[in-house]
Amino acid sequence: MLLDIFVMEEYMIPCLSKKLFGIDCLGCGMQRSLVLLIKGEFYDAFLMYPAIYPMLIFFGLIGMQQLQKKINLHPYIVFFGTITAITMVVSYFYKFFNYA
């Protein structure tokens, strides 16, 4: 398992926006945050990409909705999708204005 994490770190997809324009995108840090999450470094994962937790809940709810059609999770999916988007935008501008 530990070897798989090191392999993941070697083959991360580079940010096209950062390579071409030198500016982070809204998703910058998500891959590294997932690796930190797999390693069990939950606080560092949040610092790397604050939207990681609402995003995981959002995708988990979408997966549950696909598996269990009888349960209506649409209001929760919309709520966590909105929270994820807001967290992404707020953290992006925070990072942009404080670290640029």
PDB file of C-alpha atoms in Angstrom:
ATOM      1  CA  MET A   1       0.000   0.000   0.000  1.00  0.00           C
ATOM      2  CA  LEU A   2       2.795   2.382   0.905  1.00  0.00           C
ATOM      3  CA  LEU A   3       4.477   1.680  -2.419  1.00  0.00           C
ATOM      4  CA  ASP A   4       1.246   2.572  -4.240  1.00  0.00           C
ATOM      5  CA  ILE A   5       1.211   5.992  -2.579  1.00  0.00           C
ATOM      6  CA  PHE A   6       4.757   6.727  -3.754  1.00  0.00           C
ATOM      7  CA  VAL A   7       3.812   5.636  -7.264  1.00  0.00           C
ATOM      8  CA  MET A   8       0.779   7.961  -7.120  1.00  0.00           C
ATOM      9  CA  GLU A   9       2.997  10.871  -6.117  1.00  0.00           C
ATOM     10  CA  GLU A  10       5.313  10.260  -9.091  1.00  0.00           C
ATOM     11  CA  TYR A  11       2.509  10.235 -11.659  1.00  0.00           C
ATOM     12  CA  MET A  12       0.365  13.170 -10.575  1.00  0.00           C
ATOM     13  CA  ILE A  13      -1.171  15.152 -13.394  1.00  0.00           C
ATOM     14  CA  PRO A  14       0.427  18.616 -13.629  1.00  0.00           C
ATOM     15  CA  CYS A  15      -1.852  21.641 -13.599  1.00  0.00           C
ATOM     16  CA  LEU A  16      -2.178  22.912 -17.158  1.00  0.00           C
ATOM     17  CA  SER A  17      -3.237  26.371 -15.979  1.00  0.00           C
ATOM     18  CA  LYS A  18      -0.196  26.702 -13.754  1.00  0.00           C
ATOM     19  CA  LYS A  19       2.157  25.447 -16.488  1.00  0.00           C
ATOM     20  CA  LEU A  20       0.787  27.705 -19.215  1.00  0.00           C
ATOM     21  CA  PHE A  21      -0.152  30.849 -17.303  1.00  0.00           C
ATOM     22  CA  GLY A  22       1.646  30.524 -13.968  1.00  0.00           C
ATOM     23  CA  ILE A  23      -1.651  30.829 -12.071  1.00  0.00           C
ATOM     24  CA  ASP A  24      -3.201  28.140  -9.870  1.00  0.00           C
ATOM     25  CA  CYS A  25      -6.591  26.784 -10.873  1.00  0.00           C
ATOM     26  CA  LEU A  26      -9.509  25.969  -8.571  1.00  0.00           C
ATOM     27  CA  GLY A  27      -8.399  22.338  -8.423  1.00  0.00           C
ATOM     28  CA  CYS A  28      -4.720  22.908  -7.624  1.00  0.00           C
ATOM     29  CA  GLY A  29      -3.763  20.861  -4.593  1.00  0.00           C
ATOM     30  CA  MET A  30      -6.573  18.319  -4.882  1.00  0.00           C
ATOM     31  CA  GLN A  31      -4.360  15.399  -5.934  1.00  0.00           C
ATOM     32  CA  ARG A  32      -1.796  16.109  -3.229  1.00  0.00           C
ATOM     33  CA  SER A  33      -4.613  16.471  -0.718  1.00  0.00           C
ATOM     34  CA  LEU A  34      -5.974  13.032  -1.682  1.00  0.00           C
ATOM     35  CA  VAL A  35      -2.521  11.503  -1.201  1.00  0.00           C
ATOM     36  CA  LEU A  36      -2.259  13.150   2.224  1.00  0.00           C
ATOM     37  CA  LEU A  37      -5.712  11.816   3.061  1.00  0.00           C
ATOM     38  CA  ILE A  38      -4.680   8.289   2.084  1.00  0.00           C
ATOM     39  CA  LYS A  39      -1.571   8.650   4.250  1.00  0.00           C
ATOM     40  CA  GLY A  40      -3.809   9.603   7.183  1.00  0.00           C
ATOM     41  CA  GLU A  41      -2.645  13.211   7.397  1.00  0.00           C
ATOM     42  CA  PHE A  42      -6.146  14.676   7.658  1.00  0.00           C
ATOM     43  CA  TYR A  43      -5.228  18.169   8.871  1.00  0.00           C
ATOM     44  CA  ASP A  44      -2.530  18.587   6.217  1.00  0.00           C
ATOM     45  CA  ALA A  45      -4.994  17.391   3.571  1.00  0.00           C
ATOM     46  CA  PHE A  46      -7.396  20.137   4.654  1.00  0.00           C
ATOM     47  CA  LEU A  47      -4.651  22.774   4.570  1.00  0.00           C
ATOM     48  CA  MET A  48      -3.571  21.638   1.104  1.00  0.00           C
ATOM     49  CA  TYR A  49      -7.104  21.748  -0.336  1.00  0.00           C
ATOM     50  CA  PRO A  50      -9.903  22.894   2.008  1.00  0.00           C
ATOM     51  CA  ALA A  51     -12.693  21.648  -0.260  1.00  0.00           C
ATOM     52  CA  ILE A  52     -11.543  18.022   0.035  1.00  0.00           C
ATOM     53  CA  TYR A  53     -14.002  16.985   2.747  1.00  0.00           C
ATOM     54  CA  PRO A  54     -17.222  18.489   1.342  1.00  0.00           C
ATOM     55  CA  MET A  55     -16.149  17.200  -2.084  1.00  0.00           C
ATOM     56  CA  LEU A  56     -15.745  13.647  -0.770  1.00  0.00           C
ATOM     57  CA  ILE A  57     -19.180  13.836   0.848  1.00  0.00           C
ATOM     58  CA  PHE A  58     -20.609  15.251  -2.395  1.00  0.00           C
ATOM     59  CA  PHE A  59     -19.203  12.438  -4.549  1.00  0.00           C
ATOM     60  CA  GLY A  60     -20.151   9.863  -1.913  1.00  0.00           C
ATOM     61  CA  LEU A  61     -23.750  11.064  -2.032  1.00  0.00           C
ATOM     62  CA  ILE A  62     -23.762  10.913  -5.828  1.00  0.00           C
ATOM     63  CA  GLY A  63     -22.457   7.348  -5.656  1.00  0.00           C
ATOM     64  CA  MET A  64     -25.081   6.392  -3.084  1.00  0.00           C
ATOM     65  CA  GLN A  65     -27.813   7.939  -5.248  1.00  0.00           C
ATOM     66  CA  GLN A  66     -26.657   5.883  -8.230  1.00  0.00           C
ATOM     67  CA  LEU A  67     -26.625   2.666  -6.211  1.00  0.00           C
ATOM     68  CA  GLN A  68     -29.891   3.264  -4.339  1.00  0.00           C
ATOM     69  CA  LYS A  69     -32.429   4.873  -6.662  1.00  0.00           C
ATOM     70  CA  LYS A  70     -35.301   4.690  -4.144  1.00  0.00           C
ATOM     71  CA  ILE A  71     -33.698   7.134  -1.717  1.00  0.00           C
ATOM     72  CA  ASN A  72     -33.952  10.787  -2.742  1.00  0.00           C
ATOM     73  CA  LEU A  73     -30.594  12.372  -1.937  1.00  0.00           C
ATOM     74  CA  HIS A  74     -30.966  15.240  -4.411  1.00  0.00           C
ATOM     75  CA  PRO A  75     -31.356  18.012  -1.778  1.00  0.00           C
ATOM     76  CA  TYR A  76     -28.215  16.801   0.020  1.00  0.00           C
ATOM     77  CA  ILE A  77     -26.299  16.543  -3.247  1.00  0.00           C
ATOM     78  CA  VAL A  78     -27.249  20.120  -4.151  1.00  0.00           C
ATOM     79  CA  PHE A  79     -26.334  21.332  -0.651  1.00  0.00           C
ATOM     80  CA  PHE A  80     -22.908  19.669  -0.583  1.00  0.00           C
ATOM     81  CA  GLY A  81     -22.250  20.629  -4.204  1.00  0.00           C
ATOM     82  CA  THR A  82     -22.901  24.253  -3.275  1.00  0.00           C
ATOM     83  CA  ILE A  83     -20.741  24.025  -0.136  1.00  0.00           C
ATOM     84  CA  THR A  84     -17.953  22.438  -2.194  1.00  0.00           C
ATOM     85  CA  ALA A  85     -18.105  25.166  -4.854  1.00  0.00           C
ATOM     86  CA  ILE A  86     -18.150  27.962  -2.276  1.00  0.00           C
ATOM     87  CA  THR A  87     -15.229  26.404  -0.380  1.00  0.00           C
ATOM     88  CA  MET A  88     -13.252  26.045  -3.609  1.00  0.00           C
ATOM     89  CA  VAL A  89     -13.804  29.676  -4.620  1.00  0.00           C
ATOM     90  CA  VAL A  90     -13.160  31.155  -1.167  1.00  0.00           C
ATOM     91  CA  SER A  91      -9.986  29.117  -0.624  1.00  0.00           C
ATOM     92  CA  TYR A  92      -8.793  29.958  -4.147  1.00  0.00           C
ATOM     93  CA  PHE A  93      -9.095  33.692  -3.575  1.00  0.00           C
ATOM     94  CA  TYR A  94      -7.585  33.382  -0.092  1.00  0.00           C
ATOM     95  CA  LYS A  95      -4.591  31.555  -1.546  1.00  0.00           C
ATOM     96  CA  PHE A  96      -4.376  33.914  -4.527  1.00  0.00           C
ATOM     97  CA  PHE A  97      -4.336  37.130  -2.480  1.00  0.00           C
ATOM     98  CA  ASN A  98      -2.263  35.884   0.466  1.00  0.00           C
ATOM     99  CA  TYR A  99       0.400  33.801  -1.305  1.00  0.00           C
ATOM    100  CA  ALA A 100       0.704  35.396  -4.758  1.00  0.00           C
TER     101      ALA A 100
END
